[in-house]
Tab-separated table of C-alpha atoms and ligand atoms in Angstrom:
chain	number	residue	atom	x	y	z
Y	1	MET	CA	167.662	150.501	-76.594
Y	2	ASP	CA	170.833	151.990	-75.062
Y	3	VAL	CA	171.753	152.716	-71.470
Y	4	LEU	CA	173.763	155.855	-70.872
Y	5	THR	CA	175.476	156.052	-67.487
Y	6	PRO	CA	177.002	159.471	-66.767
Y	7	ARG	CA	179.346	159.845	-63.773
Y	8	THR	CA	178.844	163.596	-63.251
Y	9	LEU	CA	175.976	166.068	-63.589
Y	10	ASP	CA	177.766	167.849	-66.457
Y	11	GLU	CA	178.050	164.611	-68.343
Y	12	ALA	CA	174.393	163.808	-67.623
Y	13	LEU	CA	173.259	167.173	-69.020
Y	14	ARG	CA	175.456	166.729	-72.101
Y	15	LEU	CA	174.023	163.263	-72.749
Y	16	LYS	CA	170.465	164.513	-72.211
Y	17	ALA	CA	171.094	167.333	-74.736
Y	18	GLU	CA	172.501	164.866	-77.288
Y	19	ARG	CA	169.732	162.333	-76.654
Y	20	PRO	CA	166.562	164.210	-75.640
Y	21	ASP	CA	164.721	160.892	-76.158
Y	22	ALA	CA	166.664	159.231	-73.291
Y	23	VAL	CA	164.356	158.523	-70.325
Y	24	PRO	CA	166.001	159.295	-66.962
Y	25	ILE	CA	165.992	156.451	-64.459
Y	26	GLN	CA	166.913	157.008	-60.805
Y	27	GLY	CA	165.399	154.539	-58.330
Y	28	GLY	CA	163.526	152.856	-61.166
Y	29	THR	CA	160.448	152.105	-59.034
Y	30	ASP	CA	158.215	153.717	-61.669
Y	31	VAL	CA	160.336	153.271	-64.815
Y	32	MET	CA	161.089	149.564	-64.285
Y	33	VAL	CA	157.407	148.666	-63.940
Y	34	GLU	CA	156.813	150.284	-67.347
Y	35	LEU	CA	159.734	148.348	-68.859
Y	36	ASN	CA	158.844	145.009	-67.251
Y	37	PHE	CA	155.282	145.200	-68.525
Y	38	ASP	CA	156.237	146.300	-72.012
Y	39	ARG	CA	154.365	149.572	-71.568
Y	40	ALA	CA	157.407	151.640	-72.498
Y	41	ARG	CA	160.218	150.952	-74.946
Y	42	PRO	CA	162.285	154.146	-74.905
Y	43	SER	CA	165.159	154.308	-77.385
Y	44	ALA	CA	167.518	155.033	-74.486
Y	45	LEU	CA	167.673	155.128	-70.697
Y	46	LEU	CA	169.715	157.747	-68.855
Y	47	ASN	CA	170.883	155.983	-65.693
Y	48	LEU	CA	171.384	158.707	-63.076
Y	49	SER	CA	172.365	156.418	-60.218
Y	50	GLU	CA	176.107	157.168	-60.511
Y	51	VAL	CA	175.715	160.967	-60.408
Y	52	ALA	CA	176.861	161.892	-56.901
Y	53	GLU	CA	175.752	165.549	-57.237
Y	54	LEU	CA	172.104	164.433	-57.196
Y	55	ARG	CA	172.380	162.705	-53.814
Y	56	GLY	CA	172.057	163.894	-50.239
Y	57	TRP	CA	170.675	167.098	-48.763
Y	58	SER	CA	171.947	170.313	-47.163
Y	59	ARG	CA	170.677	173.197	-45.067
Y	60	GLU	CA	171.142	176.918	-45.660
Y	61	ASN	CA	169.575	179.003	-42.917
Y	62	GLY	CA	165.870	178.168	-43.008
Y	63	THR	CA	165.980	176.374	-46.354
Y	64	ILE	CA	166.549	172.682	-46.923
Y	65	ARG	CA	167.904	171.578	-50.272
Y	66	LEU	CA	167.102	167.994	-51.225
Y	67	GLY	CA	169.031	166.315	-54.035
Y	68	ALA	CA	166.759	164.757	-56.679
Y	69	ALA	CA	168.130	161.326	-55.716
Y	70	LEU	CA	167.166	161.604	-52.029
Y	71	THR	CA	165.386	158.367	-51.123
Y	72	TYR	CA	162.348	158.005	-48.862
Y	73	THR	CA	164.504	156.030	-46.416
Y	74	GLU	CA	166.871	159.011	-46.192
Y	75	ALA	CA	163.970	161.449	-45.753
Y	76	MET	CA	162.860	159.399	-42.702
Y	77	GLU	CA	166.246	159.714	-40.962
Y	78	MET	CA	167.236	162.308	-38.377
Y	79	PRO	CA	168.058	165.163	-38.543
Y	80	LEU	CA	166.292	165.663	-41.878
Y	81	ALA	CA	163.058	164.201	-40.494
Y	82	ASP	CA	163.136	166.941	-37.842
Y	83	ALA	CA	163.492	169.715	-40.414
Y	84	LEU	CA	160.759	168.350	-42.707
Y	85	PRO	CA	158.409	166.272	-40.514
Y	86	ALA	CA	155.553	166.027	-43.029
Y	87	LEU	CA	157.904	164.715	-45.721
Y	88	ALA	CA	159.296	162.174	-43.249
Y	89	GLU	CA	155.790	161.015	-42.300
Y	90	ALA	CA	154.785	160.799	-45.961
Y	91	SER	CA	157.932	158.813	-46.723
Y	92	ARG	CA	157.040	156.276	-44.021
Y	93	THR	CA	153.801	155.560	-45.896
Y	94	VAL	CA	155.457	154.912	-49.269
Y	95	GLY	CA	155.493	151.260	-50.410
Y	96	GLY	CA	157.511	148.918	-48.210
Y	97	PRO	CA	161.184	149.121	-47.191
Y	98	GLN	CA	162.407	147.861	-50.569
Y	99	ILE	CA	160.555	150.689	-52.344
Y	100	ARG	CA	161.641	153.342	-49.830
Y	101	ASN	CA	165.295	152.309	-50.252
Y	102	ARG	CA	165.117	153.013	-54.002
Y	103	GLY	CA	162.286	155.489	-54.661
Y	104	THR	CA	163.297	159.155	-54.703
Y	105	VAL	CA	161.803	162.607	-54.338
Y	106	GLY	CA	163.108	163.521	-57.810
Y	107	GLY	CA	161.399	160.448	-59.283
Y	108	ASN	CA	158.129	161.387	-57.558
Y	109	LEU	CA	158.348	164.844	-59.201
Y	110	GLY	CA	159.274	163.218	-62.523
Y	111	THR	CA	156.253	160.932	-62.415
Y	112	ALA	CA	154.036	163.828	-61.232
Y	113	SER	CA	151.200	161.551	-60.169
Y	114	PRO	CA	148.337	163.270	-58.290
Y	115	ALA	CA	148.910	160.482	-55.731
Y	116	GLY	CA	152.646	161.214	-55.323
Y	117	ASP	CA	153.141	161.182	-51.557
Y	118	ALA	CA	156.189	163.481	-51.517
Y	119	LEU	CA	154.263	166.210	-53.293
Y	120	PRO	CA	151.828	167.567	-50.624
Y	121	PRO	CA	154.663	167.947	-48.061
Y	122	LEU	CA	156.702	169.858	-50.658
Y	123	LEU	CA	153.752	172.113	-51.459
Y	124	ILE	CA	153.167	173.201	-47.847
Y	125	GLY	CA	156.886	174.077	-47.645
Y	126	ASP	CA	156.803	176.428	-50.666
Y	127	ALA	CA	159.120	174.076	-52.528
Y	128	VAL	CA	160.978	175.218	-55.607
Y	129	VAL	CA	162.201	172.616	-58.108
Y	130	GLU	CA	165.724	173.154	-59.451
Y	131	LEU	CA	166.017	172.217	-63.125
Y	132	ALA	CA	169.149	172.199	-65.236
Y	133	SER	CA	170.073	171.729	-68.872
Y	134	LEU	CA	173.031	172.764	-71.028
Y	135	ARG	CA	171.158	176.062	-71.513
Y	136	GLY	CA	171.435	176.817	-67.797
Y	137	GLU	CA	169.463	176.464	-64.603
Y	138	ARG	CA	165.980	177.554	-63.600
Y	139	ALA	CA	163.932	177.314	-60.444
Y	140	VAL	CA	160.223	176.527	-60.763
Y	141	PRO	CA	157.766	176.562	-57.828
Y	142	VAL	CA	156.426	173.046	-57.344
Y	143	ALA	CA	152.825	174.172	-58.048
Y	144	ALA	CA	153.929	175.494	-61.457
Y	145	PHE	CA	156.128	172.438	-62.083
Y	146	LEU	CA	153.177	170.047	-61.770
Y	147	THR	CA	151.119	170.906	-64.853
Y	148	GLY	CA	148.641	168.002	-64.907
Y	149	PRO	CA	148.130	164.359	-64.017
Y	150	ARG	CA	151.509	162.731	-64.836
Y	151	GLN	CA	152.643	165.934	-66.541
Y	152	ASN	CA	155.346	168.340	-65.499
Y	153	ALA	CA	157.179	171.396	-66.769
Y	154	LEU	CA	160.448	169.616	-67.704
Y	155	ALA	CA	161.644	171.043	-71.028
Y	156	ASP	CA	163.691	169.181	-73.644
Y	157	GLY	CA	167.142	168.331	-72.374
Y	158	GLU	CA	166.268	169.235	-68.779
Y	159	LEU	CA	166.826	167.221	-65.617
Y	160	ILE	CA	165.535	167.672	-62.086
Y	161	VAL	CA	168.567	168.431	-59.951
Y	162	GLY	CA	167.007	169.102	-56.583
Y	163	VAL	CA	164.282	170.843	-54.650
Y	164	ARG	CA	164.443	173.640	-52.090
Y	165	VAL	CA	161.927	173.586	-49.241
Y	166	ARG	CA	161.337	175.800	-46.234
Y	167	ALA	CA	162.258	173.980	-43.023
Y	168	ALA	CA	159.279	173.524	-40.723
Y	169	ASP	CA	158.827	176.453	-38.366
Y	170	GLY	CA	155.796	174.992	-36.668
Y	171	PRO	CA	154.139	171.595	-36.267
Y	172	GLN	CA	153.503	169.574	-39.449
Y	173	THR	CA	151.824	166.308	-40.210
Y	174	PHE	CA	150.895	164.012	-43.101
Y	175	MET	CA	147.991	161.583	-43.343
Y	176	LYS	CA	146.952	159.117	-45.981
Y	177	VAL	CA	143.800	157.050	-46.464
Y	178	GLY	CA	144.251	153.609	-47.979
Y	179	PRO	CA	143.086	150.022	-47.562
Y	180	ARG	CA	146.257	148.935	-45.765
Y	181	ASN	CA	149.078	150.412	-43.724
Y	182	ALA	CA	151.757	149.776	-46.352
Y	183	MET	CA	152.081	149.288	-50.087
Y	184	VAL	CA	149.085	151.416	-51.015
Y	185	ILE	CA	148.428	154.221	-53.430
Y	186	SER	CA	146.552	156.834	-51.435
Y	187	VAL	CA	142.795	157.170	-51.820
Y	188	VAL	CA	143.369	160.657	-50.509
Y	189	SER	CA	146.260	162.299	-48.661
Y	190	LEU	CA	146.898	165.503	-46.748
Y	191	ALA	CA	149.922	167.420	-45.519
Y	192	LEU	CA	149.269	170.221	-43.044
Y	193	THR	CA	151.370	172.735	-41.158
Y	194	VAL	CA	150.637	175.526	-38.728
Y	195	ASP	CA	153.231	178.106	-39.498
Y	196	HIS	CA	154.029	179.937	-36.274
Y	197	ASP	CA	155.683	183.011	-37.792
Y	198	GLY	CA	152.834	183.880	-40.093
Y	199	ALA	CA	150.247	182.195	-37.857
Y	200	GLU	CA	149.032	180.628	-41.078
Y	201	ILE	CA	147.539	177.201	-41.761
Y	202	ARG	CA	148.787	175.547	-44.929
Y	203	ALA	CA	147.295	172.307	-46.208
Y	204	ALA	CA	147.994	170.358	-49.399
Y	205	PHE	CA	145.961	167.415	-50.643
Y	206	GLY	CA	146.837	164.514	-52.937
Y	207	SER	CA	144.689	162.098	-55.001
Y	208	ALA	CA	141.843	164.583	-54.935
Y	209	GLY	CA	142.294	166.433	-58.217
Y	210	PRO	CA	144.403	166.387	-61.391
Y	211	VAL	CA	147.362	167.751	-59.418
Y	212	VAL	CA	148.091	168.184	-55.716
Y	213	GLY	CA	146.488	171.383	-54.392
Y	214	LEU	CA	147.365	173.947	-51.718
Y	215	VAL	CA	144.900	175.741	-49.425
Y	216	THR	CA	146.025	178.390	-46.916
Y	217	ALA	CA	144.275	180.546	-44.316
Y	218	PRO	CA	145.201	182.761	-41.380
Y	219	LEU	CA	145.030	180.908	-38.086
Y	220	ALA	CA	142.093	183.166	-37.162
Y	221	GLU	CA	139.994	181.409	-39.819
Y	222	LEU	CA	140.542	177.986	-38.288
Y	223	ASP	CA	136.855	177.131	-37.965
Y	224	GLY	CA	135.850	176.856	-41.590
Y	225	PHE	CA	139.194	175.454	-42.725
Y	226	PRO	CA	138.378	171.717	-43.069
Y	227	GLU	CA	135.349	172.633	-45.187
Y	228	ARG	CA	137.513	174.907	-47.356
Y	229	VAL	CA	140.097	172.172	-48.007
Y	230	SER	CA	137.370	169.738	-48.958
Y	231	ALA	CA	135.740	172.298	-51.267
Y	232	ALA	CA	139.060	173.149	-52.960
Y	233	ALA	CA	139.547	169.574	-54.145
Y	234	SER	CA	138.178	168.299	-57.458
Y	235	PRO	CA	138.208	164.541	-56.944
Y	236	ILE	CA	136.943	161.887	-59.340
Y	237	ASP	CA	135.271	158.500	-58.869
Y	238	ASP	CA	137.701	155.684	-59.565
Y	239	VAL	CA	138.541	152.144	-58.432
Y	240	ARG	CA	140.170	153.416	-55.234
Y	241	GLY	CA	137.262	155.556	-54.048
Y	242	SER	CA	134.370	157.819	-54.964
Y	243	ALA	CA	134.629	161.572	-55.307
Y	244	ALA	CA	132.174	162.010	-52.409
Y	245	TYR	CA	134.210	159.724	-50.142
Y	246	ARG	CA	137.368	161.630	-51.021
Y	247	ARG	CA	135.785	164.999	-50.193
Y	248	HIS	CA	134.455	163.636	-46.917
Y	249	SER	CA	137.828	162.078	-46.042
Y	250	LEU	CA	139.649	165.311	-46.759
Y	251	ARG	CA	137.429	167.200	-44.331
Y	252	VAL	CA	137.978	164.562	-41.631
Y	253	LEU	CA	141.739	164.417	-42.264
Y	254	THR	CA	142.011	168.192	-42.064
Y	255	GLU	CA	140.156	168.227	-38.718
Y	256	ARG	CA	142.447	165.510	-37.353
Y	257	ALA	CA	145.593	167.119	-38.721
Y	258	LEU	CA	144.653	170.450	-37.116
Y	259	GLU	CA	143.984	168.694	-33.817
Y	260	ARG	CA	147.359	166.984	-34.020
Y	261	CYS	CA	149.203	170.187	-34.880
Y	262	LEU	CA	147.450	172.521	-32.441
Y	263	GLN	CA	147.241	170.351	-29.324
W	1	MET	CA	170.312	142.569	-79.042
W	2	LEU	CA	172.478	142.354	-75.948
W	3	ALA	CA	173.871	145.838	-75.874
W	4	VAL	CA	175.245	146.161	-72.378
W	5	ARG	CA	177.984	144.324	-70.539
W	6	VAL	CA	177.636	144.364	-66.763
W	7	GLU	CA	180.069	143.288	-64.113
W	8	LEU	CA	178.576	142.378	-60.750
W	9	THR	CA	179.861	140.976	-57.502
W	10	VAL	CA	177.277	138.485	-56.319
W	11	ASN	CA	177.774	136.748	-52.980
W	12	GLY	CA	181.441	137.686	-53.099
W	13	GLU	CA	182.048	136.330	-56.597
W	14	ARG	CA	182.619	138.464	-59.681
W	15	HIS	CA	180.387	137.817	-62.678
W	16	GLU	CA	180.107	139.317	-66.134
W	17	ALA	CA	177.042	139.187	-68.324
W	18	ASP	CA	175.851	140.657	-71.617
W	19	VAL	CA	172.337	141.941	-71.092
W	20	TRP	CA	169.535	143.703	-72.937
W	21	ALA	CA	169.498	147.419	-72.070
W	22	GLY	CA	166.065	147.300	-70.425
W	23	GLU	CA	166.704	144.101	-68.493
W	24	SER	CA	166.098	143.818	-64.757
W	25	LEU	CA	168.671	142.657	-62.252
W	26	LEU	CA	166.282	139.840	-61.339
W	27	TYR	CA	166.402	138.460	-64.888
W	28	VAL	CA	170.204	138.587	-64.872
W	29	LEU	CA	170.424	136.735	-61.563
W	30	ARG	CA	167.953	134.019	-62.506
W	31	GLU	CA	168.453	133.531	-66.223
W	32	ARG	CA	172.046	134.534	-66.872
W	33	LEU	CA	173.913	133.769	-63.654
W	34	GLY	CA	172.036	130.627	-62.649
W	35	LEU	CA	170.908	131.993	-59.282
W	36	PRO	CA	167.185	131.179	-59.163
W	37	GLY	CA	166.828	131.702	-55.391
W	38	SER	CA	165.375	135.184	-55.896
W	39	LYS	CA	161.859	134.544	-57.140
W	40	ASN	CA	159.967	136.241	-59.933
W	41	ALA	CA	156.296	136.714	-59.127
W	42	CYS	CA	154.961	140.183	-59.868
W	43	GLU	CA	157.796	142.119	-61.531
W	44	GLN	CA	156.293	145.320	-60.129
W	45	GLY	CA	157.710	145.681	-56.645
W	46	GLU	CA	154.532	144.487	-54.921
W	47	CYS	CA	155.458	141.051	-53.555
W	48	GLY	CA	159.075	141.217	-52.375
W	49	SER	CA	159.856	137.668	-53.532
W	50	CYS	CA	162.841	139.024	-55.492
W	51	SER	CA	164.390	140.835	-52.480
W	52	VAL	CA	168.192	141.081	-52.531
W	53	LEU	CA	170.779	143.322	-50.898
W	54	LEU	CA	172.324	145.873	-53.269
W	55	ASP	CA	175.332	147.540	-51.634
W	56	GLY	CA	173.853	146.379	-48.327
W	57	LYS	CA	170.375	147.823	-48.963
W	58	LEU	CA	167.228	145.752	-49.282
W	59	VAL	CA	165.749	146.201	-52.772
W	60	CYS	CA	163.456	144.435	-55.217
W	61	ALA	CA	165.719	143.007	-57.915
W	62	CYS	CA	162.853	143.288	-60.406
W	63	LEU	CA	162.949	147.089	-60.068
W	64	VAL	CA	166.704	147.513	-60.496
W	65	LEU	CA	167.903	147.993	-64.053
W	66	ALA	CA	170.703	145.465	-64.613
W	67	ALA	CA	172.962	148.265	-65.858
W	68	GLN	CA	172.419	150.104	-62.556
W	69	ALA	CA	173.991	147.190	-60.695
W	70	ASP	CA	177.126	147.336	-62.861
W	71	GLY	CA	180.139	147.622	-60.556
W	72	HIS	CA	178.032	147.054	-57.434
W	73	GLU	CA	177.820	144.364	-54.738
W	74	LEU	CA	174.897	142.016	-54.326
W	75	VAL	CA	173.888	139.452	-51.781
W	76	THR	CA	171.135	137.017	-52.731
W	77	VAL	CA	169.483	134.330	-50.613
W	78	GLU	CA	172.090	131.891	-51.942
W	79	GLY	CA	174.830	133.948	-50.291
W	80	LEU	CA	173.406	134.406	-46.782
W	81	GLY	CA	174.655	131.161	-45.212
W	82	GLN	CA	178.330	130.742	-44.428
W	83	ASP	CA	180.669	127.750	-44.798
W	84	GLY	CA	178.028	125.616	-46.477
W	85	GLY	CA	175.631	125.999	-43.536
W	86	LEU	CA	172.314	127.801	-43.369
W	87	HIS	CA	171.899	131.325	-42.024
W	88	ALA	CA	170.225	131.564	-38.596
W	89	VAL	CA	167.133	133.047	-40.259
W	90	GLN	CA	166.912	130.081	-42.644
W	91	ASP	CA	167.185	127.667	-39.722
W	92	ALA	CA	164.449	129.537	-37.882
W	93	PHE	CA	162.094	129.399	-40.888
W	94	THR	CA	162.506	125.621	-41.233
W	95	GLU	CA	162.233	125.007	-37.494
W	96	THR	CA	158.992	126.967	-37.048
W	97	GLY	CA	157.308	125.672	-40.216
W	98	ALA	CA	157.155	129.151	-41.723
W	99	VAL	CA	157.457	127.632	-45.193
W	100	GLN	CA	154.513	126.204	-47.117
W	101	CYS	CA	154.780	126.481	-50.917
W	102	GLY	CA	158.062	128.313	-50.346
W	103	PHE	CA	157.681	130.871	-53.090
W	104	CYS	CA	157.815	133.872	-50.769
W	105	THR	CA	160.453	132.328	-48.510
W	106	PRO	CA	163.705	133.536	-50.136
W	107	GLY	CA	162.454	137.135	-50.186
W	108	LEU	CA	161.238	136.951	-46.589
W	109	ILE	CA	164.545	135.430	-45.476
W	110	VAL	CA	166.573	138.211	-47.091
W	111	ALA	CA	164.219	140.870	-45.660
W	112	THR	CA	164.383	139.291	-42.192
W	113	ALA	CA	168.180	139.026	-42.305
W	114	ASP	CA	168.276	142.720	-43.265
W	115	LEU	CA	165.940	143.638	-40.379
W	116	LEU	CA	167.898	141.679	-37.766
W	117	ALA	CA	171.221	143.109	-38.968
W	118	ARG	CA	169.872	146.608	-38.299
W	119	ASN	CA	167.685	145.786	-35.302
W	120	PRO	CA	168.589	142.567	-33.446
W	121	SER	CA	165.499	142.558	-31.209
W	122	PRO	CA	162.580	144.063	-33.105
W	123	SER	CA	159.121	144.547	-31.628
W	124	ASP	CA	156.140	142.951	-33.376
W	125	ASP	CA	155.279	146.291	-34.961
W	126	GLU	CA	158.823	146.668	-36.210
W	127	ILE	CA	158.687	143.168	-37.714
W	128	ARG	CA	155.359	143.979	-39.363
W	129	GLU	CA	156.785	147.179	-40.811
W	130	ALA	CA	160.034	145.573	-42.010
W	131	LEU	CA	158.203	142.737	-43.765
W	132	SER	CA	155.367	144.860	-45.158
W	133	GLY	CA	156.869	144.683	-48.651
W	134	ASN	CA	156.791	140.855	-48.701
W	135	LEU	CA	153.610	138.943	-49.458
W	136	CYS	CA	152.837	135.331	-48.516
W	137	ARG	CA	149.690	133.668	-49.863
W	138	CYS	CA	149.994	130.481	-47.790
W	139	THR	CA	150.988	130.832	-44.167
W	140	GLY	CA	148.848	133.658	-42.839
W	141	TYR	CA	152.117	135.095	-41.488
W	142	ALA	CA	151.776	133.736	-37.929
W	143	LYS	CA	154.565	131.190	-38.349
W	144	ILE	CA	156.682	133.717	-40.210
W	145	PHE	CA	156.448	135.907	-37.106
W	146	ASP	CA	157.450	132.916	-34.980
W	147	ALA	CA	160.456	132.416	-37.243
W	148	VAL	CA	161.557	136.045	-36.989
W	149	ARG	CA	161.194	135.999	-33.177
W	150	LEU	CA	163.138	132.743	-32.989
W	151	ALA	CA	165.931	134.072	-35.213
W	152	ALA	CA	166.056	137.284	-33.161
W	153	GLY	CA	166.504	135.275	-29.998
W	154	SER	CA	169.224	133.048	-31.427
O	301	FAD	C1	155.326	148.649	-55.048
O	301	FAD	C2	155.344	150.145	-55.224
O	301	FAD	C3	154.778	150.956	-54.261
O	301	FAD	C4	154.780	152.347	-54.426
O	301	FAD	N1	154.211	153.108	-53.435
O	301	FAD	C5	154.174	154.446	-53.586
O	301	FAD	C6	153.573	155.242	-52.578
O	301	FAD	O1	153.095	154.747	-51.561
O	301	FAD	N2	153.562	156.604	-52.770
O	301	FAD	C7	154.106	157.177	-53.883
O	301	FAD	O2	154.088	158.395	-53.992
O	301	FAD	N3	154.693	156.440	-54.855
O	301	FAD	C8	154.728	155.093	-54.735
O	301	FAD	N4	155.302	154.334	-55.718
O	301	FAD	C9	155.807	154.981	-56.918
O	301	FAD	C10	157.306	155.352	-56.897
O	301	FAD	O3	158.003	154.577	-55.934
O	301	FAD	C11	157.541	156.828	-56.587
O	301	FAD	O4	156.905	157.635	-57.549
O	301	FAD	C12	159.031	157.176	-56.527
O	301	FAD	O5	159.179	158.447	-55.947
O	301	FAD	C13	159.722	157.175	-57.875
O	301	FAD	O6	161.092	157.460	-57.679
O	301	FAD	P1	162.233	156.690	-58.501
O	301	FAD	O7	163.537	157.311	-58.177
O	301	FAD	O8	162.115	155.243	-58.310
O	301	FAD	O9	161.788	157.083	-59.991
O	301	FAD	P2	162.138	156.455	-61.403
O	301	FAD	O10	161.278	155.284	-61.681
O	301	FAD	O11	163.602	156.317	-61.585
O	301	FAD	O12	161.641	157.696	-62.308
O	301	FAD	C14	160.303	158.167	-62.237
O	301	FAD	C15	160.081	159.252	-63.301
O	301	FAD	O13	160.841	160.402	-63.024
O	301	FAD	C16	161.767	160.671	-64.067
O	301	FAD	N5	162.994	161.108	-63.411
O	301	FAD	C17	163.650	160.498	-62.379
O	301	FAD	N6	164.701	161.239	-61.976
O	301	FAD	C18	164.725	162.339	-62.774
O	301	FAD	C19	165.576	163.503	-62.853
O	301	FAD	N7	166.619	163.684	-62.024
O	301	FAD	N8	165.298	164.434	-63.795
O	301	FAD	C20	164.237	164.266	-64.626
O	301	FAD	N9	163.389	163.224	-64.603
O	301	FAD	C21	163.637	162.270	-63.685
O	301	FAD	C22	161.879	159.381	-64.844
O	301	FAD	O14	162.243	159.584	-66.185
O	301	FAD	C23	160.474	158.834	-64.702
O	301	FAD	O15	159.618	159.464	-65.601
O	301	FAD	C24	155.357	152.932	-55.575
O	301	FAD	C25	155.953	152.117	-56.539
O	301	FAD	C26	155.957	150.736	-56.391
O	301	FAD	C27	156.611	149.870	-57.428
O	302	FES	S1	158.927	140.017	-58.315
O	302	FES	FE1	159.950	141.768	-57.557
O	302	FES	S2	158.589	142.443	-56.035
O	302	FES	FE2	157.452	140.843	-56.942
O	303	FES	S1	154.670	129.932	-48.296
O	303	FES	FE1	153.524	130.049	-50.132
O	303	FES	S2	153.550	132.185	-50.545
O	303	FES	FE2	154.451	132.068	-48.606
């Protein structure tokens, strides 16, 4: 096994083109568990933690651009937490402080778990994932990027560079059901926003289907909305909860999230 | 095969080590640098017993690739006290009896020191939140809370 440590994005893309087998590692909170437990033995690791271009965030008019290496701790800080409140709330529920200091939004997209807590907040904000390779750049809507449980649309030689999200223009919230207040994989999760311009409700659920899912409706159709979110999910029975419990929880979470956002 | 040479500053001292490419920072600290204060329990980020400060940020050493720490600064539990004395948080843990088997203690001490450096008088909820990534199987946490409150007051 080799470790490749590029210092710039250009160098990272060159190394990834030369060694398509190299597994990117950013915060390492998913990759290291695989390595420590002998579940993965990649021929090379591409250590992205020295690539400054992947860090931080910026704002252009109503759009927020998050670098792939943005940590959950950073997403919880002002003023970013004000621009993307559901992402900030979701970030507060991730792991404990040690995990939030290392885990990143780019890594959550890379892992593409249906339980990824950054993903529902990105979905309600019409997020677009920025990908780059030596061939050039492309922008893929997050719903198209997430192709299945733990599967994404990254092509050979490609890296996630960042993600563009619409800044909140109405109230947003995030809720997660789990056995404890910290360090839990969600049994089910929900991000919801009431978009004041379009007077539209947008909700995205996690852990209730092979990928996170988005449900939208005009504000006028508020009444049946919790039922619609619950019906849109395709949950399974597993160790964390039954499909029926997940559907029920989603309906309850949607009711509560609407209450919170519309009060 | 030890393919990677890393250079780390640990508790103010520079160290070099040849490591396996997939090796964790925790392994380097314990097995190569002779700093066994950071404990190895779960190796999956769940227990916090390996907590260290990497460039001033609280992290689980078991989830940092050794090569990612190359050129960076670390503080482990061994480096918290100054001039041969214990850190105020360490004193508070011994005084309140917050230590039983002691396995979780180094991680909790580093996490508490990190909390108090950022927030010198935390509320109980803030303590709970800051220590939520550290597990203790012995104490039931009550005396750990006493220790954190005592250290905050000192
Ligand atoms: C104790 C613990 C608790 C956790 N709790 C939660 C939780 O509550 N909610 C949650 O959602 N997750 C949780 N996780 C999982 C993990 O922290 C998140 O998925 C995190 O976002 C991963 O980010 P990372 O930077 O650490 O990723 P890494 O481990 O570095 O990488 C993850 C994946 O993404 C790929 N990747 C990373 N960066 C790039 C890039 N720039 N381009 C292409 N591919 C890339 C990697 O190759 C890998 O496949 C937890 C993990 C642990 C250990
Ligand atoms: S050993 Fe690192 S968190 Fe448990
Ligand atoms: S004192 Fe034994 S685990 Fe905490």
